[in-house]
PDB file of C-alpha atoms (C1' of nucleotides) in Angstrom:
ATOM      1  CA  UNK B   1      40.181 -49.295  82.378  1.00  0.00           C
ATOM      2  CA  UNK B   2      39.105 -52.849  83.179  1.00  0.00           C
ATOM      3  CA  UNK B   3      35.860 -51.613  84.398  1.00  0.00           C
ATOM      4  CA  UNK B   4      35.485 -49.623  81.069  1.00  0.00           C
ATOM      5  CA  UNK B   5      36.222 -52.954  79.437  1.00  0.00           C
ATOM      6  CA  UNK B   6      33.239 -54.805  81.031  1.00  0.00           C
ATOM      7  CA  UNK B   7      30.700 -52.129  80.593  1.00  0.00           C
ATOM      8  CA  UNK B   8      31.928 -51.118  77.357  1.00  0.00           C
ATOM      9  CA  UNK B   9      31.555 -54.693  76.115  1.00  0.00           C
ATOM     10  CA  UNK B  10      28.189 -55.103  77.620  1.00  0.00           C
ATOM     11  CA  UNK B  11      27.140 -51.902  75.993  1.00  0.00           C
ATOM     12  CA  UNK B  12      28.475 -52.728  72.816  1.00  0.00           C
ATOM     13  CA  UNK B  13      26.464 -56.292  72.608  1.00  0.00           C
ATOM     14  CA  UNK B  14      23.140 -54.521  73.004  1.00  0.00           C
ATOM     15  CA  UNK B  15      24.130 -51.338  71.292  1.00  0.00           C
ATOM     16  CA  UNK B  16      21.620 -50.800  68.168  1.00  0.00           C
ATOM     17  CA  UNK B  17      24.396 -48.395  66.764  1.00  0.00           C
ATOM     18  CA  UNK B  18      26.875 -51.335  66.921  1.00  0.00           C
ATOM     19  CA  UNK B  19      29.725 -48.748  67.685  1.00  0.00           C
ATOM     20  CA  UNK B  20      32.701 -51.361  67.698  1.00  0.00           C
ATOM     21  CA  UNK B  21      35.000 -48.365  66.254  1.00  0.00           C
ATOM     22  CA  UNK B  22      36.076 -47.642  70.088  1.00  0.00           C
ATOM     23  CA  UNK B  23      36.612 -51.381  70.883  1.00  0.00           C
ATOM     24  CA  UNK B  24      40.134 -52.542  71.791  1.00  0.00           C
ATOM     25  CA  UNK B  25      41.511 -55.691  70.292  1.00  0.00           C
ATOM     26  CA  UNK B  26      41.236 -57.091  74.112  1.00  0.00           C
ATOM     27  CA  UNK B  27      37.703 -56.170  74.493  1.00  0.00           C
ATOM     28  CA  UNK B  28      36.705 -57.346  70.861  1.00  0.00           C
ATOM     29  CA  UNK B  29      38.328 -60.772  71.947  1.00  0.00           C
ATOM     30  CA  UNK B  30      36.261 -60.902  75.161  1.00  0.00           C
ATOM     31  CA  UNK B  31      32.858 -60.318  72.841  1.00  0.00           C
ATOM     32  CA  UNK B  32      33.820 -62.797  70.329  1.00  0.00           C
ATOM     33  CA  UNK B  33      34.401 -65.487  73.184  1.00  0.00           C
ATOM     34  CA  UNK B  34      31.021 -64.224  74.583  1.00  0.00           C
ATOM     35  CA  UNK B  35      29.166 -64.579  71.045  1.00  0.00           C
ATOM     36  CA  UNK B  36      30.807 -67.770  70.256  1.00  0.00           C
ATOM     37  CA  UNK B  37      28.494 -69.591  73.120  1.00  0.00           C
ATOM     38  CA  UNK B  38      25.515 -68.608  71.145  1.00  0.00           C
ATOM     39  CA  UNK B  39      26.612 -70.283  67.786  1.00  0.00           C
ATOM     40  CA  UNK B  40      24.723 -72.984  66.596  1.00  0.00           C
ATOM     41  CA  UNK B  41      25.779 -75.297  63.866  1.00  0.00           C
ATOM     42  CA  UNK B  42      23.678 -78.186  64.180  1.00  0.00           C
ATOM     43  CA  UNK B  43      22.882 -79.895  61.120  1.00  0.00           C
ATOM     44  CA  UNK B  44      18.928 -79.474  59.751  1.00  0.00           C
ATOM     45  CA  UNK B  45      16.773 -79.851  56.812  1.00  0.00           C
ATOM     46  CA  UNK B  46      17.052 -76.528  54.949  1.00  0.00           C
ATOM     47  CA  UNK B  47      14.238 -75.607  52.116  1.00  0.00           C
ATOM     48  CA  UNK B  48      16.007 -72.714  50.583  1.00  0.00           C
ATOM     49  CA  UNK B  49      14.495 -70.647  47.850  1.00  0.00           C
ATOM     50  CA  UNK B  50      16.475 -67.586  48.154  1.00  0.00           C
ATOM     51  CA  UNK B  51      20.176 -67.264  48.999  1.00  0.00           C
ATOM     52  CA  UNK B  52      22.225 -63.981  49.659  1.00  0.00           C
ATOM     53  CA  UNK B  53      25.406 -63.142  48.872  1.00  0.00           C
ATOM     54  CA  UNK B  54      27.405 -60.518  51.158  1.00  0.00           C
ATOM     55  CA  UNK B  55      30.629 -58.528  50.543  1.00  0.00           C
ATOM     56  CA  UNK B  56      32.413 -55.194  51.291  1.00  0.00           C
ATOM     57  CA  UNK B  57      34.370 -53.019  48.613  1.00  0.00           C
ATOM     58  CA  UNK B  58      36.590 -50.161  49.661  1.00  0.00           C
ATOM     59  CA  UNK B  59      39.098 -47.382  48.352  1.00  0.00           C
ATOM     60  CA  UNK B  60      42.664 -48.204  49.752  1.00  0.00           C
ATOM     61  CA  UNK B  61      43.572 -46.041  52.597  1.00  0.00           C
ATOM     62  CA  UNK B  62      39.770 -44.980  53.097  1.00  0.00           C
ATOM     63  CA  UNK B  63      37.603 -45.354  56.092  1.00  0.00           C
ATOM     64  CA  UNK B  64      34.641 -45.462  53.848  1.00  0.00           C
ATOM     65  CA  UNK B  65      33.304 -48.770  53.100  1.00  0.00           C
ATOM     66  CA  UNK B  66      30.780 -50.080  50.649  1.00  0.00           C
ATOM     67  CA  UNK B  67      28.524 -52.779  51.787  1.00  0.00           C
ATOM     68  CA  UNK B  68      26.130 -55.000  49.504  1.00  0.00           C
ATOM     69  CA  UNK B  69      23.846 -58.178  49.571  1.00  0.00           C
ATOM     70  CA  UNK B  70      22.615 -59.588  46.738  1.00  0.00           C
ATOM     71  CA  UNK B  71      19.610 -61.952  46.586  1.00  0.00           C
ATOM     72  CA  UNK B  72      19.632 -64.863  44.255  1.00  0.00           C
ATOM     73  CA  UNK B  73      16.791 -67.442  43.632  1.00  0.00           C
ATOM     74  CA  UNK B  74      17.708 -71.025  44.594  1.00  0.00           C
ATOM     75  CA  UNK B  75      19.023 -73.207  42.912  1.00  0.00           C
ATOM     76  CA  UNK B  76      18.456 -71.388  39.721  1.00  0.00           C
ATOM     77  CA  UNK B  77      20.919 -68.529  41.177  1.00  0.00           C
ATOM     78  CA  UNK B  78      18.832 -65.804  39.277  1.00  0.00           C
ATOM     79  CA  UNK B  79      19.279 -62.159  40.692  1.00  0.00           C
ATOM     80  CA  UNK B  80      16.219 -61.130  42.541  1.00  0.00           C
ATOM     81  CA  UNK B  81      17.282 -58.272  44.696  1.00  0.00           C
ATOM     82  CA  UNK B  82      19.703 -56.165  46.390  1.00  0.00           C
ATOM     83  CA  UNK B  83      20.753 -53.765  49.066  1.00  0.00           C
ATOM     84  CA  UNK B  84      23.721 -51.293  49.120  1.00  0.00           C
ATOM     85  CA  UNK B  85      24.890 -49.087  51.852  1.00  0.00           C
ATOM     86  CA  UNK B  86      27.704 -46.658  52.266  1.00  0.00           C
ATOM     87  CA  UNK B  87      29.347 -46.477  55.768  1.00  0.00           C
ATOM     88  CA  UNK B  88      32.485 -45.298  57.766  1.00  0.00           C
ATOM     89  CA  UNK B  89      34.725 -47.867  59.648  1.00  0.00           C
ATOM     90  CA  UNK B  90      37.468 -47.018  62.145  1.00  0.00           C
ATOM     91  CA  UNK B  91      38.292 -50.238  63.108  1.00  0.00           C
ATOM     92  CA  UNK B  92      41.720 -51.345  61.642  1.00  0.00           C
ATOM     93  CA  UNK B  93      41.845 -54.512  59.654  1.00  0.00           C
ATOM     94  CA  UNK B  94      43.360 -57.156  62.027  1.00  0.00           C
ATOM     95  CA  UNK B  95      43.394 -60.795  60.797  1.00  0.00           C
ATOM     96  CA  UNK B  96      40.753 -62.641  63.297  1.00  0.00           C
ATOM     97  CA  UNK B  97      38.603 -59.476  63.710  1.00  0.00           C
ATOM     98  CA  UNK B  98      37.303 -58.635  60.249  1.00  0.00           C
ATOM     99  CA  UNK B  99      33.733 -58.843  61.644  1.00  0.00           C
ATOM    100  CA  UNK B 100      34.172 -55.663  63.685  1.00  0.00           C
ATOM    101  CA  UNK B 101      35.085 -53.632  60.581  1.00  0.00           C
ATOM    102  CA  UNK B 102      32.446 -55.032  58.298  1.00  0.00           C
ATOM    103  CA  UNK B 103      29.414 -56.536  60.255  1.00  0.00           C
ATOM    104  CA  UNK B 104      27.779 -53.026  61.198  1.00  0.00           C
ATOM    105  CA  UNK B 105      27.652 -52.112  57.430  1.00  0.00           C
ATOM    106  CA  UNK B 106      26.284 -55.373  56.550  1.00  0.00           C
ATOM    107  CA  UNK B 107      23.648 -55.336  59.062  1.00  0.00           C
ATOM    108  CA  UNK B 108      22.352 -52.245  57.947  1.00  0.00           C
ATOM    109  CA  UNK B 109      22.344 -53.574  54.506  1.00  0.00           C
ATOM    110  CA  UNK B 110      20.572 -56.427  55.855  1.00  0.00           C
ATOM    111  CA  UNK B 111      17.843 -54.390  57.436  1.00  0.00           C
ATOM    112  CA  UNK B 112      17.285 -52.675  54.230  1.00  0.00           C
ATOM    113  CA  UNK B 113      16.314 -55.987  52.350  1.00  0.00           C
ATOM    114  CA  UNK B 114      12.644 -56.103  51.302  1.00  0.00           C
ATOM    115  CA  UNK B 115      12.976 -60.163  51.533  1.00  0.00           C
ATOM    116  CA  UNK B 116      15.538 -61.830  53.472  1.00  0.00           C
ATOM    117  CA  UNK B 117      17.348 -64.640  52.294  1.00  0.00           C
ATOM    118  CA  UNK B 118      16.871 -68.393  53.575  1.00  0.00           C
ATOM    119  CA  UNK B 119      20.834 -68.355  53.877  1.00  0.00           C
ATOM    120  CA  UNK B 120      23.548 -65.730  53.510  1.00  0.00           C
ATOM    121  CA  UNK B 121      26.956 -66.589  52.547  1.00  0.00           C
ATOM    122  CA  UNK B 122      29.574 -64.219  53.800  1.00  0.00           C
ATOM    123  CA  UNK B 123      32.647 -63.416  52.302  1.00  0.00           C
ATOM    124  CA  UNK B 124      35.078 -64.692  54.905  1.00  0.00           C
ATOM    125  CA  UNK B 125      35.016 -67.613  57.300  1.00  0.00           C
ATOM    126  CA  UNK B 126      32.532 -68.969  59.363  1.00  0.00           C
ATOM    127  CA  UNK B 127      33.551 -70.873  62.343  1.00  0.00           C
ATOM    128  CA  UNK B 128      36.832 -71.490  60.589  1.00  0.00           C
ATOM    129  CA  UNK B 129      38.264 -68.903  62.869  1.00  0.00           C
ATOM    130  CA  UNK B 130      40.720 -69.086  65.884  1.00  0.00           C
ATOM    131  CA  UNK B 131      37.821 -68.510  68.375  1.00  0.00           C
ATOM    132  CA  UNK B 132      35.358 -69.874  66.227  1.00  0.00           C
ATOM    133  CA  UNK B 133      33.662 -66.681  65.169  1.00  0.00           C
ATOM    134  CA  UNK B 134      34.547 -65.575  61.730  1.00  0.00           C
ATOM    135  CA  UNK B 135      32.513 -62.821  60.173  1.00  0.00           C
ATOM    136  CA  UNK B 136      29.624 -65.131  58.957  1.00  0.00           C
ATOM    137  CA  UNK B 137      29.262 -66.718  62.438  1.00  0.00           C
ATOM    138  CA  UNK B 138      29.458 -63.221  64.193  1.00  0.00           C
ATOM    139  CA  UNK B 139      26.690 -61.579  61.551  1.00  0.00           C
ATOM    140  CA  UNK B 140      24.627 -64.909  61.816  1.00  0.00           C
ATOM    141  CA  UNK B 141      24.326 -64.594  65.689  1.00  0.00           C
ATOM    142  CA  UNK B 142      23.764 -60.995  65.629  1.00  0.00           C
ATOM    143  CA  UNK B 143      21.041 -60.891  63.078  1.00  0.00           C
ATOM    144  CA  UNK B 144      19.739 -64.795  64.216  1.00  0.00           C
ATOM    145  CA  UNK B 145      19.679 -65.499  60.562  1.00  0.00           C
ATOM    146  CA  UNK B 146      21.352 -68.791  58.929  1.00  0.00           C
ATOM    147  CA  UNK B 147      24.784 -68.048  57.513  1.00  0.00           C
ATOM    148  CA  UNK B 148      27.979 -69.387  56.173  1.00  0.00           C
ATOM    149  CA  UNK B 149      31.398 -68.291  55.139  1.00  0.00           C
ATOM    150  CA  UNK B 150      33.165 -68.857  51.709  1.00  0.00           C
ATOM    151  CA  UNK B 151      36.885 -67.634  51.704  1.00  0.00           C
ATOM    152  CA  UNK B 152      39.436 -67.352  49.392  1.00  0.00           C
ATOM    153  CA  UNK B 153      42.240 -67.922  51.748  1.00  0.00           C
ATOM    154  CA  UNK B 154      42.630 -70.004  54.911  1.00  0.00           C
ATOM    155  CA  UNK B 155      42.949 -68.034  58.125  1.00  0.00           C
ATOM    156  CA  UNK B 156      43.442 -70.894  60.776  1.00  0.00           C
ATOM    157  CA  UNK B 157      43.602 -74.661  60.653  1.00  0.00           C
ATOM    158  CA  UNK B 158      45.289 -77.189  58.246  1.00  0.00           C
ATOM    159  CA  UNK B 159      44.208 -79.296  55.242  1.00  0.00           C
ATOM    160  CA  UNK B 160      45.079 -81.769  52.989  1.00  0.00           C
ATOM    161  CA  UNK B 161      44.964 -80.757  49.136  1.00  0.00           C
ATOM    162  CA  UNK B 162      41.533 -82.036  47.955  1.00  0.00           C
ATOM    163  CA  UNK B 163      41.098 -83.734  44.518  1.00  0.00           C
ATOM    164  CA  UNK B 164      41.634 -81.675  41.555  1.00  0.00           C
ATOM    165  CA  UNK B 165      38.076 -81.985  40.043  1.00  0.00           C
ATOM    166  CA  UNK B 166      35.316 -79.741  40.787  1.00  0.00           C
ATOM    167  CA  UNK B 167      33.492 -81.007  43.850  1.00  0.00           C
ATOM    168  CA  UNK B 168      36.429 -82.542  45.542  1.00  0.00           C
ATOM    169  CA  UNK B 169      36.897 -81.697  49.068  1.00  0.00           C
ATOM    170  CA  UNK B 170      38.654 -82.221  52.108  1.00  0.00           C
ATOM    171  CA  UNK B 171      38.152 -81.279  55.738  1.00  0.00           C
ATOM    172  CA  UNK B 172      39.958 -78.145  57.646  1.00  0.00           C
ATOM    173  CA  UNK B 173      41.068 -79.347  60.827  1.00  0.00           C
ATOM    174  CA  UNK B 174      41.798 -77.457  64.150  1.00  0.00           C
ATOM    175  CA  UNK B 175      43.620 -80.143  66.014  1.00  0.00           C
ATOM    176  CA  UNK B 176      40.947 -82.906  66.108  1.00  0.00           C
ATOM    177  CA  UNK B 177      38.140 -80.601  65.510  1.00  0.00           C
ATOM    178  CA  UNK B 178      36.528 -79.828  61.951  1.00  0.00           C
ATOM    179  CA  UNK B 179      36.191 -76.374  61.380  1.00  0.00           C
ATOM    180  CA  UNK B 180      35.337 -76.405  57.701  1.00  0.00           C
ATOM    181  CA  UNK B 181      35.902 -77.598  54.066  1.00  0.00           C
ATOM    182  CA  UNK B 182      38.535 -76.840  51.420  1.00  0.00           C
ATOM    183  CA  UNK B 183      36.275 -77.054  48.345  1.00  0.00           C
ATOM    184  CA  UNK B 184      37.462 -77.344  44.782  1.00  0.00           C
ATOM    185  CA  UNK B 185      34.731 -74.972  42.948  1.00  0.00           C
ATOM    186  CA  UNK B 186      36.439 -75.347  39.680  1.00  0.00           C
ATOM    187  CA  UNK B 187      38.893 -78.117  38.572  1.00  0.00           C
ATOM    188  CA  UNK B 188      42.555 -77.639  38.894  1.00  0.00           C
ATOM    189  CA  UNK B 189      42.193 -74.356  40.588  1.00  0.00           C
ATOM    190  CA  UNK B 190      42.746 -73.033  44.130  1.00  0.00           C
ATOM    191  CA  UNK B 191      40.066 -74.257  46.581  1.00  0.00           C
ATOM    192  CA  UNK B 192      37.789 -71.899  48.326  1.00  0.00           C
ATOM    193  CA  UNK B 193      37.236 -72.555  52.041  1.00  0.00           C
ATOM    194  CA  UNK B 194      33.621 -73.001  53.422  1.00  0.00           C
ATOM    195  CA  UNK B 195      32.530 -73.376  57.056  1.00  0.00           C
ATOM    196  CA  UNK B 196      29.073 -72.940  58.832  1.00  0.00           C
ATOM    197  CA  UNK B 197      28.385 -69.648  60.172  1.00  0.00           C
ATOM    198  CA  UNK B 198      25.032 -69.714  62.403  1.00  0.00           C
ATOM    199  CA  UNK B 199      22.074 -72.075  62.235  1.00  0.00           C
ATOM    200  CA  UNK B 200      23.071 -74.590  59.802  1.00  0.00           C
ATOM    201  CA  UNK B 201      25.543 -77.286  60.030  1.00  0.00           C
ATOM    202  CA  UNK B 202      28.981 -78.475  58.588  1.00  0.00           C
ATOM    203  CA  UNK B 203      27.413 -80.708  56.054  1.00  0.00           C
ATOM    204  CA  UNK B 204      24.650 -78.372  55.220  1.00  0.00           C
ATOM    205  CA  UNK B 205      27.455 -75.688  54.255  1.00  0.00           C
ATOM    206  CA  UNK B 206      29.078 -78.300  51.874  1.00  0.00           C
ATOM    207  CA  UNK B 207      25.695 -79.150  50.373  1.00  0.00           C
ATOM    208  CA  UNK B 208      24.928 -75.395  49.800  1.00  0.00           C
ATOM    209  CA  UNK B 209      28.207 -74.309  48.435  1.00  0.00           C
ATOM    210  CA  UNK B 210      27.842 -77.395  45.748  1.00  0.00           C
ATOM    211  CA  UNK B 211      24.933 -75.682  44.445  1.00  0.00           C
ATOM    212  CA  UNK B 212      26.121 -72.273  44.099  1.00  0.00           C
ATOM    213  CA  UNK B 213      29.123 -73.240  41.842  1.00  0.00           C
ATOM    214  CA  UNK B 214      28.516 -71.658  38.323  1.00  0.00           C
ATOM    215  CA  UNK B 215      31.252 -71.094  35.559  1.00  0.00           C
ATOM    216  CA  UNK B 216      33.854 -69.389  38.007  1.00  0.00           C
ATOM    217  CA  UNK B 217      36.222 -70.385  40.964  1.00  0.00           C
ATOM    218  CA  UNK B 218      34.147 -67.980  43.249  1.00  0.00           C
ATOM    219  CA  UNK B 219      30.572 -69.290  44.058  1.00  0.00           C
ATOM    220  CA  UNK B 220      27.874 -67.154  42.595  1.00  0.00           C
ATOM    221  CA  UNK B 221      26.464 -65.394  45.647  1.00  0.00           C
ATOM    222  CA  UNK B 222      30.011 -64.398  46.754  1.00  0.00           C
ATOM    223  CA  UNK B 223      31.266 -63.486  42.995  1.00  0.00           C
ATOM    224  CA  UNK B 224      27.937 -61.548  42.218  1.00  0.00           C
ATOM    225  CA  UNK B 225      27.925 -59.654  45.681  1.00  0.00           C
ATOM    226  CA  UNK B 226      31.601 -58.724  45.028  1.00  0.00           C
ATOM    227  CA  UNK B 227      30.723 -57.508  41.485  1.00  0.00           C
ATOM    228  CA  UNK B 228      27.851 -55.611  42.964  1.00  0.00           C
ATOM    229  CA  UNK B 229      29.803 -53.785  45.789  1.00  0.00           C
ATOM    230  CA  UNK B 230      32.494 -52.925  43.220  1.00  0.00           C
ATOM    231  CA  UNK B 231      29.908 -50.987  40.848  1.00  0.00           C
ATOM    232  CA  UNK B 232      28.608 -49.301  43.813  1.00  0.00           C
ATOM    233  CA  UNK B 233      31.725 -47.841  45.190  1.00  0.00           C
ATOM    234  CA  UNK B 234      32.851 -46.532  41.596  1.00  0.00           C
ATOM    235  CA  UNK B 235      29.578 -44.897  41.615  1.00  0.00           C
ATOM    236  CA  UNK B 236      27.979 -46.797  38.952  1.00  0.00           C
ATOM    237  CA  UNK B 237      25.148 -47.573  41.160  1.00  0.00           C
ATOM    238  CA  UNK B 238      23.003 -45.768  43.833  1.00  0.00           C
ATOM    239  CA  UNK B 239      22.770 -46.625  47.640  1.00  0.00           C
ATOM    240  CA  UNK B 240      19.420 -48.232  48.353  1.00  0.00           C
ATOM    241  CA  UNK B 241      17.658 -51.760  48.106  1.00  0.00           C
ATOM    242  CA  UNK B 242      15.362 -53.135  45.474  1.00  0.00           C
TER     243      UNK B 242
ATOM    244  C1'  DG V   1      61.111 -66.113  70.325  1.00  0.00           C
ATOM    245  C1'  DC V   2      59.175 -67.172  65.549  1.00  0.00           C
ATOM    246  C1'  DG V   3      55.851 -67.987  61.792  1.00  0.00           C
ATOM    247  C1'  DA V   4      50.996 -66.955  60.381  1.00  0.00           C
ATOM    248  C1'  DC V   5      47.569 -63.910  59.139  1.00  0.00           C
ATOM    249  C1'  DA V   6      39.886 -63.715  56.224  1.00  0.00           C
ATOM    250  C1'  DG V   7      38.823 -58.818  53.795  1.00  0.00           C
TER     251       DG V   7
ATOM    252  C1'  DA Z   1      40.629 -55.269  50.238  1.00  0.00           C
ATOM    253  C1'  DT Z   2      42.497 -52.077  45.584  1.00  0.00           C
ATOM    254  C1'  DC Z   3      46.135 -50.812  41.859  1.00  0.00           C
ATOM    255  C1'  DT Z   4      46.658 -53.524  36.475  1.00  0.00           C
ATOM    256  C1'  DT Z   5      49.001 -56.020  31.375  1.00  0.00           C
ATOM    257  C1'  DG Z   6      50.765 -59.514  29.804  1.00  0.00           C
ATOM    258  C1'  DT Z   7      51.393 -64.340  30.043  1.00  0.00           C
ATOM    259  C1'  DC Z   8      51.189 -69.206  31.176  1.00  0.00           C
ATOM    260  C1'  DG Z   9      48.555 -73.581  30.690  1.00  0.00           C
ATOM    261  C1'  DC Z  10      44.428 -76.482  30.023  1.00  0.00           C
TER     262       DC Z  10
END
DNA sequence: GCGACAG
DNA sequence: ATCTTGTCGC
């Protein structure tokens, strides 16, 4: 079983089919620890003209998932494209291993995009993860694209409640290491949790999310991606890109 | 052993 | 994640 482990993981790393479905949790953990070595969250000057939002929708107790990516102009945040993909997943939902369920479908949706966004915001965490490889970081490393995470709940780490006004924020700490920010996207409303995924830094992620806030608690890229995949799941929209 | 636990 | 009406508070 140990042999299968090593070979299986190396295979999974290069397998274009991204067949994560048969990986065990211990194998998935080894793969995460391998991929984390490739994460780059150094700060940089980003010129963003297009930003993307990625999310998944599903029916309870079903192995079918509906993945989607929405493209928005930046900083105007006007819709300029999308990609929708229906797929099957057999990897269970286990906190800390979300990527193994959603990344394959999101990667397929990514490939079908005619235009790639300069930055992709994934619904979930970036490095604010037990092994610093949340779904946004995992997706970024596998696709080689700038990414960051924006989650509604904390997975790991601690933070002190930020001020109550929109824009207020406080660091999410894992011991002495900062792994993200608790960000008040709407006054007197629960904060969202942001963290860099890949090819952009901690401060970059904060500046980006600041410019993605609209009228609601959930930043526009994530909110619109959620709305998009839900309509897709209900059959109100067809699979494809545009 | 106990509590926590993205979507 | 998804299923759902009303209700509390600014």
